[in-house]
PDB file of C-alpha atoms in Angstrom:
ATOM      1  CA  MET G   9      72.598 -18.812   4.681  1.00 53.00           C
ATOM      2  CA  VAL G  10      71.572 -21.224   7.446  1.00 59.00           C
ATOM      3  CA  ARG G  11      73.269 -21.042  10.828  1.00 72.00           C
ATOM      4  CA  LEU G  12      74.869 -24.423  11.477  1.00 76.00           C
ATOM      5  CA  ASP G  13      75.673 -26.051  14.803  1.00 79.00           C
ATOM      6  CA  LEU G  14      78.824 -28.047  14.056  1.00 81.00           C
ATOM      7  CA  GLY G  15      78.204 -30.080  17.206  1.00 81.00           C
ATOM      8  CA  GLU G  16      75.243 -31.742  15.478  1.00 83.00           C
ATOM      9  CA  VAL G  17      77.231 -32.853  12.427  1.00 88.00           C
ATOM     10  CA  VAL G  18      78.196 -36.502  11.972  1.00 89.00           C
ATOM     11  CA  LEU G  19      81.130 -37.225   9.650  1.00 91.00           C
ATOM     12  CA  LYS G  20      80.484 -40.711   8.292  1.00 92.00           C
ATOM     13  CA  ARG G  21      81.325 -42.855   5.279  1.00 91.00           C
ATOM     14  CA  MET G  22      78.987 -42.529   2.329  1.00 92.00           C
ATOM     15  CA  GLN G  23      76.569 -45.458   2.256  1.00 90.00           C
ATOM     16  CA  GLU G  24      74.843 -46.898  -0.763  1.00 89.00           C
ATOM     17  CA  LYS G  25      71.610 -45.058   0.060  1.00 90.00           C
ATOM     18  CA  ASP G  26      73.545 -41.741  -0.013  1.00 91.00           C
ATOM     19  CA  ILE G  27      75.022 -42.152  -3.494  1.00 91.00           C
ATOM     20  CA  GLU G  28      72.432 -40.207  -5.484  1.00 91.00           C
ATOM     21  CA  THR G  29      72.451 -37.370  -2.950  1.00 91.00           C
ATOM     22  CA  VAL G  30      76.247 -37.153  -3.073  1.00 90.00           C
ATOM     23  CA  LYS G  31      76.208 -37.145  -6.883  1.00 88.00           C
ATOM     24  CA  ALA G  32      73.747 -34.249  -6.871  1.00 88.00           C
ATOM     25  CA  LEU G  33      75.870 -32.418  -4.291  1.00 88.00           C
ATOM     26  CA  ILE G  34      79.026 -32.791  -6.387  1.00 84.00           C
ATOM     27  CA  LYS G  35      77.165 -31.694  -9.518  1.00 82.00           C
ATOM     28  CA  GLU G  36      76.012 -28.566  -7.688  1.00 81.00           C
ATOM     29  CA  GLY G  37      79.552 -27.870  -6.499  1.00 78.00           C
ATOM     30  CA  CYS G  38      80.925 -28.239 -10.022  1.00 76.00           C
ATOM     31  CA  GLU G  39      78.500 -25.808 -11.632  1.00 73.00           C
ATOM     32  CA  GLY G  40      80.499 -23.116 -13.357  1.00 72.00           C
ATOM     33  CA  MET G  41      83.858 -24.772 -12.656  1.00 77.00           C
ATOM     34  CA  GLU G  42      83.920 -26.501 -16.054  1.00 77.00           C
ATOM     35  CA  ASN G  43      83.310 -23.188 -17.840  1.00 81.00           C
ATOM     36  CA  ARG G  44      86.072 -21.501 -15.831  1.00 81.00           C
ATOM     37  CA  LEU G  45      88.456 -24.328 -16.745  1.00 81.00           C
ATOM     38  CA  ILE G  46      87.583 -23.959 -20.422  1.00 85.00           C
ATOM     39  CA  LEU G  47      88.139 -20.187 -20.263  1.00 86.00           C
ATOM     40  CA  HIS G  48      91.472 -20.820 -18.545  1.00 84.00           C
ATOM     41  CA  LEU G  49      92.567 -23.195 -21.329  1.00 84.00           C
ATOM     42  CA  LEU G  50      91.386 -20.908 -24.133  1.00 87.00           C
ATOM     43  CA  THR G  51      93.381 -17.958 -22.789  1.00 87.00           C
ATOM     44  CA  ARG G  52      96.744 -19.764 -22.642  1.00 87.00           C
ATOM     45  CA  PRO G  53      99.290 -18.161 -25.022  1.00 89.00           C
ATOM     46  CA  LEU G  54      99.792 -21.371 -27.025  1.00 88.00           C
ATOM     47  CA  ALA G  55      96.040 -21.857 -27.415  1.00 88.00           C
ATOM     48  CA  LEU G  56      95.580 -18.243 -28.531  1.00 90.00           C
ATOM     49  CA  PHE G  57      98.378 -18.639 -31.062  1.00 91.00           C
ATOM     50  CA  MET G  58      96.824 -21.815 -32.499  1.00 90.00           C
ATOM     51  CA  LEU G  59      93.367 -20.234 -32.706  1.00 90.00           C
ATOM     52  CA  ALA G  60      94.772 -17.147 -34.424  1.00 91.00           C
ATOM     53  CA  THR G  61      96.640 -19.303 -36.959  1.00 91.00           C
ATOM     54  CA  LEU G  62      93.577 -21.424 -37.716  1.00 91.00           C
ATOM     55  CA  SER G  63      91.398 -18.310 -38.024  1.00 91.00           C
ATOM     56  CA  SER G  64      93.812 -16.799 -40.531  1.00 90.00           C
ATOM     57  CA  ILE G  65      93.648 -19.921 -42.675  1.00 90.00           C
ATOM     58  CA  LEU G  66      89.848 -20.089 -42.514  1.00 89.00           C
ATOM     59  CA  ARG G  67      89.551 -16.402 -43.396  1.00 88.00           C
ATOM     60  CA  CYS G  68      91.217 -17.078 -46.726  1.00 86.00           C
ATOM     61  CA  VAL G  69      88.805 -19.949 -47.399  1.00 86.00           C
ATOM     62  CA  LEU G  70      85.548 -18.499 -46.058  1.00 84.00           C
ATOM     63  CA  HIS G  71      86.180 -14.826 -46.876  1.00 81.00           C
ATOM     64  CA  SER G  72      84.445 -13.926 -43.614  1.00 84.00           C
ATOM     65  CA  PHE G  73      86.286 -12.541 -40.635  1.00 85.00           C
ATOM     66  CA  ILE G  74      83.468 -13.337 -38.166  1.00 88.00           C
ATOM     67  CA  LEU G  75      83.038 -16.958 -39.258  1.00 88.00           C
ATOM     68  CA  ALA G  76      86.790 -17.496 -39.325  1.00 89.00           C
ATOM     69  CA  LEU G  77      86.982 -16.213 -35.742  1.00 89.00           C
ATOM     70  CA  VAL G  78      83.919 -17.995 -34.315  1.00 91.00           C
ATOM     71  CA  ILE G  79      84.191 -21.461 -35.882  1.00 92.00           C
ATOM     72  CA  PRO G  80      87.568 -22.508 -34.332  1.00 91.00           C
ATOM     73  CA  VAL G  81      86.536 -21.238 -30.881  1.00 92.00           C
ATOM     74  CA  PHE G  82      83.160 -22.982 -31.097  1.00 92.00           C
ATOM     75  CA  ILE G  83      84.710 -26.300 -32.171  1.00 91.00           C
ATOM     76  CA  LEU G  84      87.349 -26.115 -29.438  1.00 89.00           C
ATOM     77  CA  ILE G  85      84.748 -25.371 -26.743  1.00 89.00           C
ATOM     78  CA  ILE G  86      82.667 -28.378 -27.821  1.00 89.00           C
ATOM     79  CA  TYR G  87      85.790 -30.546 -27.833  1.00 86.00           C
ATOM     80  CA  LEU G  88      86.787 -29.437 -24.327  1.00 83.00           C
ATOM     81  CA  LYS G  89      83.281 -29.963 -22.950  1.00 80.00           C
ATOM     82  CA  LEU G  90      83.334 -33.520 -24.267  1.00 78.00           C
ATOM     83  CA  THR G  91      86.850 -34.409 -23.175  1.00 74.00           C
ATOM     84  CA  ILE G  92      87.358 -32.674 -19.812  1.00 71.00           C
ATOM     85  CA  PRO G  93      84.927 -34.919 -17.871  1.00 59.00           C
ATOM     86  CA  ARG G  94      86.274 -38.058 -19.561  1.00 55.00           C
ATOM     87  CA  SER G  95      89.964 -37.321 -19.149  1.00 52.00           C
ATOM     88  CA  VAL G  96      89.779 -35.807 -15.674  1.00 52.00           C
ATOM     89  CA  GLY G  97      86.661 -37.221 -14.019  1.00 54.00           C
ATOM     90  CA  ILE G  98      86.784 -36.147 -10.392  1.00 60.00           C
ATOM     91  CA  LEU G  99      89.600 -33.596 -10.291  1.00 65.00           C
ATOM     92  CA  GLY G 100      92.677 -35.100  -8.699  1.00 65.00           C
ATOM     93  CA  SER G 101      91.733 -38.659  -9.627  1.00 70.00           C
ATOM     94  CA  SER G 102      93.405 -40.569 -12.437  1.00 62.00           C
ATOM     95  CA  ARG G 103      90.223 -42.590 -13.061  1.00 69.00           C
ATOM     96  CA  PRO G 104      87.665 -41.388 -15.655  1.00 66.00           C
ATOM     97  CA  TYR G 105      84.799 -41.876 -13.185  1.00 76.00           C
ATOM     98  CA  TRP G 106      84.236 -42.428  -9.494  1.00 82.00           C
ATOM     99  CA  ASP G 107      83.150 -45.894  -8.345  1.00 84.00           C
ATOM    100  CA  TYR G 108      80.516 -44.825  -5.820  1.00 87.00           C
ATOM    101  CA  VAL G 109      79.250 -48.363  -5.175  1.00 86.00           C
ATOM    102  CA  GLY G 110      82.766 -49.639  -4.522  1.00 86.00           C
ATOM    103  CA  SER G 111      83.452 -46.683  -2.265  1.00 88.00           C
ATOM    104  CA  SER G 112      80.352 -47.419  -0.157  1.00 87.00           C
ATOM    105  CA  TYR G 113      81.325 -51.062   0.458  1.00 85.00           C
ATOM    106  CA  HIS G 114      80.980 -51.899   4.176  1.00 84.00           C
ATOM    107  CA  ALA G 115      80.591 -48.195   4.961  1.00 86.00           C
ATOM    108  CA  GLU G 116      78.162 -49.035   7.786  1.00 84.00           C
ATOM    109  CA  THR G 117      80.967 -50.637   9.801  1.00 84.00           C
ATOM    110  CA  GLU G 118      83.332 -47.654   9.534  1.00 85.00           C
ATOM    111  CA  PRO G 119      83.588 -45.462  12.661  1.00 87.00           C
ATOM    112  CA  ASP G 120      82.722 -41.795  12.263  1.00 87.00           C
ATOM    113  CA  LEU G 121      85.454 -39.228  11.710  1.00 86.00           C
ATOM    114  CA  PRO G 122      86.368 -37.271  14.849  1.00 83.00           C
ATOM    115  CA  ASN G 123      84.360 -34.111  15.412  1.00 82.00           C
ATOM    116  CA  PRO G 124      85.753 -31.872  18.176  1.00 80.00           C
ATOM    117  CA  TYR G 125      82.439 -29.983  18.369  1.00 76.00           C
ATOM    118  CA  PHE G 126      80.434 -33.041  19.391  1.00 71.00           C
ATOM    119  CA  ASN G 127      78.755 -32.883  22.763  1.00 59.00           C
ATOM    120  CA  GLN G 128      78.606 -36.249  24.485  1.00 45.00           C
ATOM    121  CA  ALA G 129      74.823 -36.492  24.656  1.00 40.00           C
ATOM    122  CA  LYS G 130      74.464 -35.938  20.918  1.00 49.00           C
ATOM    123  CA  LEU G 131      77.162 -38.488  20.207  1.00 45.00           C
ATOM    124  CA  ILE G 132      75.382 -41.163  22.228  1.00 44.00           C
ATOM    125  CA  THR G 133      72.100 -40.391  20.475  1.00 48.00           C
ATOM    126  CA  ASN G 134      73.680 -40.729  17.045  1.00 49.00           C
ATOM    127  CA  GLN G 135      75.349 -43.995  18.000  1.00 49.00           C
ATOM    128  CA  GLU G 136      72.002 -45.420  19.139  1.00 50.00           C
ATOM    129  CA  LYS G 137      70.379 -44.331  15.883  1.00 49.00           C
ATOM    130  CA  SER G 138      73.187 -45.943  13.891  1.00 51.00           C
ATOM    131  CA  ARG G 139      72.725 -49.235  15.762  1.00 52.00           C
ATOM    132  CA  ARG G 140      68.997 -49.219  15.073  1.00 47.00           C
ATOM    133  CA  ARG G 141      69.527 -48.505  11.365  1.00 49.00           C
ATOM    134  CA  LYS G 142      72.158 -51.216  11.185  1.00 50.00           C
ATOM    135  CA  LYS G 143      69.838 -53.824  12.733  1.00 48.00           C
ATOM    136  CA  ALA G 144      66.991 -52.845  10.433  1.00 46.00           C
ATOM    137  CA  LYS G 145      69.181 -53.236   7.337  1.00 49.00           C
ATOM    138  CA  GLU G 146      71.185 -56.246   8.451  1.00 48.00           C
ATOM    139  CA  LYS G 147      69.046 -58.806   6.616  1.00 46.00           C
ATOM    140  CA  LYS G 148      68.957 -56.786   3.388  1.00 47.00           C
ATOM    141  CA  THR G 149      72.722 -56.186   3.456  1.00 48.00           C
ATOM    142  CA  ASN G 150      73.490 -59.850   4.041  1.00 49.00           C
ATOM    143  CA  GLU G 151      71.298 -60.869   1.100  1.00 46.00           C
ATOM    144  CA  ARG G 152      73.135 -58.465  -1.214  1.00 48.00           C
ATOM    145  CA  GLU G 153      76.568 -59.532  -0.008  1.00 45.00           C
ATOM    146  CA  GLN G 154      75.792 -63.168  -0.794  1.00 48.00           C
ATOM    147  CA  VAL G 155      75.323 -62.149  -4.414  1.00 47.00           C
ATOM    148  CA  ASP G 156      78.211 -59.791  -5.155  1.00 71.00           C
ATOM    149  CA  GLU G 157      80.536 -59.848  -2.139  1.00 76.00           C
ATOM    150  CA  ASP G 158      83.623 -60.925  -4.109  1.00 76.00           C
ATOM    151  CA  GLU G 159      83.084 -58.311  -6.816  1.00 80.00           C
ATOM    152  CA  LEU G 160      82.577 -55.534  -4.279  1.00 80.00           C
ATOM    153  CA  LYS G 161      85.725 -56.535  -2.410  1.00 80.00           C
ATOM    154  CA  GLU G 162      87.780 -56.145  -5.589  1.00 80.00           C
ATOM    155  CA  ARG G 163      86.178 -52.818  -6.441  1.00 82.00           C
ATOM    156  CA  ALA G 164      86.672 -51.532  -2.898  1.00 81.00           C
ATOM    157  CA  LYS G 165      90.433 -52.106  -3.180  1.00 78.00           C
ATOM    158  CA  VAL G 166      90.769 -49.433  -5.875  1.00 81.00           C
ATOM    159  CA  ALA G 167      87.714 -47.273  -5.090  1.00 84.00           C
ATOM    160  CA  GLY G 168      88.258 -44.185  -3.039  1.00 85.00           C
ATOM    161  CA  GLU G 169      86.505 -43.181   0.154  1.00 88.00           C
ATOM    162  CA  VAL G 170      83.747 -40.589   0.307  1.00 91.00           C
ATOM    163  CA  TRP G 171      82.947 -39.083   3.700  1.00 92.00           C
ATOM    164  CA  VAL G 172      79.783 -37.041   4.182  1.00 93.00           C
ATOM    165  CA  ALA G 173      78.685 -34.455   6.722  1.00 92.00           C
ATOM    166  CA  ASP G 174      75.261 -35.527   7.986  1.00 90.00           C
ATOM    167  CA  SER G 175      72.890 -33.715  10.326  1.00 86.00           C
ATOM    168  CA  ASP G 176      69.559 -35.368  11.118  1.00 85.00           C
ATOM    169  CA  GLY G 177      69.621 -37.258   7.828  1.00 85.00           C
ATOM    170  CA  GLU G 178      70.561 -34.276   5.636  1.00 88.00           C
ATOM    171  CA  ILE G 179      73.851 -34.506   3.753  1.00 91.00           C
ATOM    172  CA  MET G 180      75.401 -31.049   3.782  1.00 91.00           C
ATOM    173  CA  GLY G 181      78.858 -31.721   2.354  1.00 91.00           C
ATOM    174  CA  CYS G 182      81.362 -34.376   1.368  1.00 91.00           C
ATOM    175  CA  VAL G 183      85.072 -34.955   0.975  1.00 91.00           C
ATOM    176  CA  ALA G 184      86.617 -37.672  -1.188  1.00 89.00           C
ATOM    177  CA  ARG G 185      89.877 -39.526  -0.703  1.00 88.00           C
ATOM    178  CA  ASP G 186      91.306 -41.174  -3.798  1.00 85.00           C
ATOM    179  CA  GLY G 187      91.886 -44.932  -3.763  1.00 80.00           C
ATOM    180  CA  TRP G 188      95.304 -44.337  -5.340  1.00 75.00           C
ATOM    181  CA  SER G 189      98.023 -43.934  -2.759  1.00 68.00           C
ATOM    182  CA  ARG G 190     101.718 -44.266  -2.077  1.00 75.00           C
ATOM    183  CA  ASP G 191     103.117 -45.318   1.259  1.00 78.00           C
ATOM    184  CA  GLY G 192     102.483 -42.591   3.811  1.00 81.00           C
ATOM    185  CA  VAL G 193     100.500 -40.435   1.362  1.00 87.00           C
ATOM    186  CA  CYS G 194      96.809 -39.735   0.652  1.00 87.00           C
ATOM    187  CA  ARG G 195      95.057 -37.504  -1.857  1.00 88.00           C
ATOM    188  CA  ILE G 196      91.975 -35.322  -1.368  1.00 88.00           C
ATOM    189  CA  CYS G 197      90.089 -35.250  -4.651  1.00 83.00           C
ATOM    190  CA  ARG G 198      86.860 -33.416  -4.023  1.00 83.00           C
ATOM    191  CA  LEU G 199      85.554 -31.182  -1.262  1.00 88.00           C
ATOM    192  CA  VAL G 200      82.009 -29.887  -1.668  1.00 88.00           C
ATOM    193  CA  VAL G 201      79.738 -28.059   0.762  1.00 89.00           C
ATOM    194  CA  GLN G 202      76.070 -27.431   0.043  1.00 88.00           C
ATOM    195  CA  SER G 203      75.520 -23.779  -0.854  1.00 84.00           C
ATOM    196  CA  TRP G 204      73.215 -23.190   2.154  1.00 86.00           C
ATOM    197  CA  TYR G 205      75.974 -24.167   4.612  1.00 86.00           C
ATOM    198  CA  ARG G 206      79.067 -22.494   3.201  1.00 86.00           C
ATOM    199  CA  ARG G 207      81.256 -20.227   5.328  1.00 86.00           C
ATOM    200  CA  GLU G 208      80.110 -22.052   8.474  1.00 87.00           C
ATOM    201  CA  GLY G 209      83.297 -24.077   9.032  1.00 88.00           C
ATOM    202  CA  LEU G 210      81.901 -27.289   7.543  1.00 90.00           C
ATOM    203  CA  GLY G 211      84.594 -27.629   4.863  1.00 91.00           C
ATOM    204  CA  ARG G 212      87.327 -27.143   7.458  1.00 92.00           C
ATOM    205  CA  LEU G 213      85.663 -29.772   9.672  1.00 92.00           C
ATOM    206  CA  LEU G 214      85.557 -32.320   6.820  1.00 93.00           C
ATOM    207  CA  VAL G 215      89.198 -31.838   5.884  1.00 93.00           C
ATOM    208  CA  GLN G 216      90.486 -31.864   9.446  1.00 91.00           C
ATOM    209  CA  GLY G 217      88.426 -34.954  10.269  1.00 91.00           C
ATOM    210  CA  LEU G 218      89.899 -36.796   7.282  1.00 91.00           C
ATOM    211  CA  GLU G 219      93.392 -35.640   8.234  1.00 91.00           C
ATOM    212  CA  SER G 220      92.948 -37.039  11.750  1.00 89.00           C
ATOM    213  CA  LYS G 221      91.862 -40.408  10.412  1.00 89.00           C
ATOM    214  CA  THR G 222      94.688 -40.654   7.886  1.00 88.00           C
ATOM    215  CA  LYS G 223      97.246 -39.663  10.506  1.00 88.00           C
ATOM    216  CA  GLN G 224      96.046 -42.479  12.766  1.00 86.00           C
ATOM    217  CA  SER G 225      96.629 -44.943   9.923  1.00 84.00           C
ATOM    218  CA  GLY G 226     100.273 -43.875   9.575  1.00 84.00           C
ATOM    219  CA  ILE G 227      99.903 -41.382   6.728  1.00 87.00           C
ATOM    220  CA  ARG G 228     102.126 -38.338   7.115  1.00 87.00           C
ATOM    221  CA  ARG G 229     101.444 -36.354   3.943  1.00 90.00           C
ATOM    222  CA  VAL G 230      98.214 -35.174   2.331  1.00 91.00           C
ATOM    223  CA  TYR G 231      97.842 -33.813  -1.199  1.00 91.00           C
ATOM    224  CA  ALA G 232      94.872 -31.691  -2.249  1.00 90.00           C
ATOM    225  CA  HIS G 233      94.068 -31.027  -5.904  1.00 87.00           C
ATOM    226  CA  VAL G 234      92.432 -27.625  -6.411  1.00 87.00           C
ATOM    227  CA  PRO G 235      90.919 -26.634  -9.805  1.00 83.00           C
ATOM    228  CA  PHE G 236      93.316 -24.198 -11.446  1.00 80.00           C
ATOM    229  CA  PRO G 237      91.072 -21.102 -11.617  1.00 78.00           C
ATOM    230  CA  SER G 238      89.702 -21.540  -8.071  1.00 81.00           C
ATOM    231  CA  ARG G 239      91.144 -18.717  -5.964  1.00 85.00           C
ATOM    232  CA  VAL G 240      88.698 -19.511  -3.168  1.00 86.00           C
ATOM    233  CA  GLY G 241      89.879 -23.130  -3.009  1.00 86.00           C
ATOM    234  CA  GLU G 242      93.507 -22.030  -2.975  1.00 90.00           C
ATOM    235  CA  ALA G 243      92.921 -19.586  -0.112  1.00 91.00           C
ATOM    236  CA  PHE G 244      90.923 -22.206   1.813  1.00 92.00           C
ATOM    237  CA  PHE G 245      93.689 -24.827   1.795  1.00 93.00           C
ATOM    238  CA  ARG G 246      96.370 -22.260   2.605  1.00 93.00           C
ATOM    239  CA  ARG G 247      94.404 -21.305   5.727  1.00 93.00           C
ATOM    240  CA  LEU G 248      94.451 -24.976   6.737  1.00 92.00           C
ATOM    241  CA  GLY G 249      98.248 -25.067   6.581  1.00 93.00           C
ATOM    242  CA  TYR G 250      98.703 -26.424   3.047  1.00 94.00           C
ATOM    243  CA  ARG G 251     101.343 -25.039   0.718  1.00 93.00           C
ATOM    244  CA  LEU G 252     101.569 -25.074  -3.045  1.00 92.00           C
ATOM    245  CA  GLN G 253     103.746 -27.938  -4.248  1.00 87.00           C
ATOM    246  CA  GLY G 254     107.229 -26.606  -4.947  1.00 83.00           C
ATOM    247  CA  GLU G 255     107.107 -24.042  -2.167  1.00 78.00           C
ATOM    248  CA  THR G 256     109.192 -24.711   0.924  1.00 67.00           C
ATOM    249  CA  ALA G 257     107.554 -24.826   4.317  1.00 56.00           C
ATOM    250  CA  GLY G 258     109.340 -21.606   5.262  1.00 53.00           C
ATOM    251  CA  THR G 259     112.205 -23.056   7.279  1.00 49.00           C
ATOM    252  CA  GLU G 260     115.570 -21.544   6.430  1.00 49.00           C
ATOM    253  CA  GLY G 261     117.782 -23.948   4.530  1.00 46.00           C
ATOM    254  CA  GLU G 262     114.908 -26.366   3.896  1.00 48.00           C
ATOM    255  CA  GLU G 263     114.715 -28.003   0.495  1.00 50.00           C
ATOM    256  CA  GLU G 264     111.652 -29.422  -1.231  1.00 53.00           C
ATOM    257  CA  ASP G 265     111.747 -33.222  -1.126  1.00 56.00           C
ATOM    258  CA  GLU G 266     111.569 -35.425  -4.187  1.00 57.00           C
ATOM    259  CA  ASP G 267     108.072 -36.800  -3.552  1.00 71.00           C
ATOM    260  CA  TYR G 268     106.240 -35.152  -6.440  1.00 78.00           C
ATOM    261  CA  GLU G 269     102.508 -35.271  -7.152  1.00 81.00           C
ATOM    262  CA  GLU G 270     101.570 -34.849 -10.812  1.00 81.00           C
ATOM    263  CA  PRO G 271      98.760 -32.319 -11.372  1.00 80.00           C
ATOM    264  CA  GLU G 272      95.894 -33.298 -13.643  1.00 78.00           C
ATOM    265  CA  LYS G 273      96.367 -32.050 -17.204  1.00 76.00           C
ATOM    266  CA  GLY G 274      94.003 -31.328 -20.047  1.00 73.00           C
ATOM    267  CA  TRP G 275      94.216 -30.148 -23.644  1.00 71.00           C
ATOM    268  CA  LEU G 276      97.804 -29.778 -24.920  1.00 72.00           C
ATOM    269  CA  GLY G 277      99.089 -30.714 -21.477  1.00 75.00           C
ATOM    270  CA  PHE G 278      97.821 -27.563 -19.773  1.00 78.00           C
ATOM    271  CA  PRO G 279      97.393 -28.156 -16.004  1.00 80.00           C
ATOM    272  CA  LEU G 280      93.832 -28.329 -14.721  1.00 80.00           C
ATOM    273  CA  THR G 281      94.714 -28.459 -11.028  1.00 84.00           C
ATOM    274  CA  LYS G 282      97.112 -26.945  -8.569  1.00 87.00           C
ATOM    275  CA  VAL G 283      98.576 -29.395  -6.066  1.00 90.00           C
ATOM    276  CA  PHE G 284      98.728 -28.389  -2.415  1.00 92.00           C
ATOM    277  CA  VAL G 285     100.570 -30.435   0.181  1.00 92.00           C
ATOM    278  CA  LYS G 286     100.543 -30.668   3.963  1.00 92.00           C
ATOM    279  CA  ASP G 287     102.769 -32.715   6.249  1.00 90.00           C
ATOM    280  CA  LEU G 288     100.854 -34.080   9.230  1.00 84.00           C
TER     281      LEU G 288
END
């Protein structure tokens, strides 16, 4: 584990040059999660009943208890591995894939997310660096925009936002906000922190920075989709003041409102995510 100075972290929009790094970061964060989701689906009572029924039928045909037990499970695992990424994509997003290029459109002009740990000298230094990078890339950016500006504008309307935690050019984490939204609502789809920098407060900083920005834009409710078997993710969002959808905020006589966020679902309609909500 590397000790991290949160005052040196810049929370900025993902730019086009950061896309491959962010993809690798998300892939690292997802390692093992797909297998845990598959195990979760296979151990549901309805799934166990269907597998037992199919195994009984195959046992009469194959006259082998082991083959009759293994074949249905093997086929189902292959099916889930092929369909979970396509049907769910980034957990919490209704789209089958994330439009990284659309999300990075005009990212250079976006102000950084607020970081309460910033010292003023470091902030000024980072701003000067950003201005220099912007001037150096201005000509290249303008040339690209002349070619596909209209297309990128359309894609940016539906693409989500990806914000990264950057320190001296190293991307240490990211948080994604889905392009889908209702009035006064936003959705956190993916929060990933590089393994070297976990348990240093970086995930909390990313979420709270995004909350501050969304609150300034008039949004008063944030939803976070957490993969169903992730106890760590559930505990993390509860510590940040989120509550599981359906739970009341704890005020006597309070009733849950009618604004309902549908969790992502997989095979046979089994939920793949738990939905947590926080009122800003």
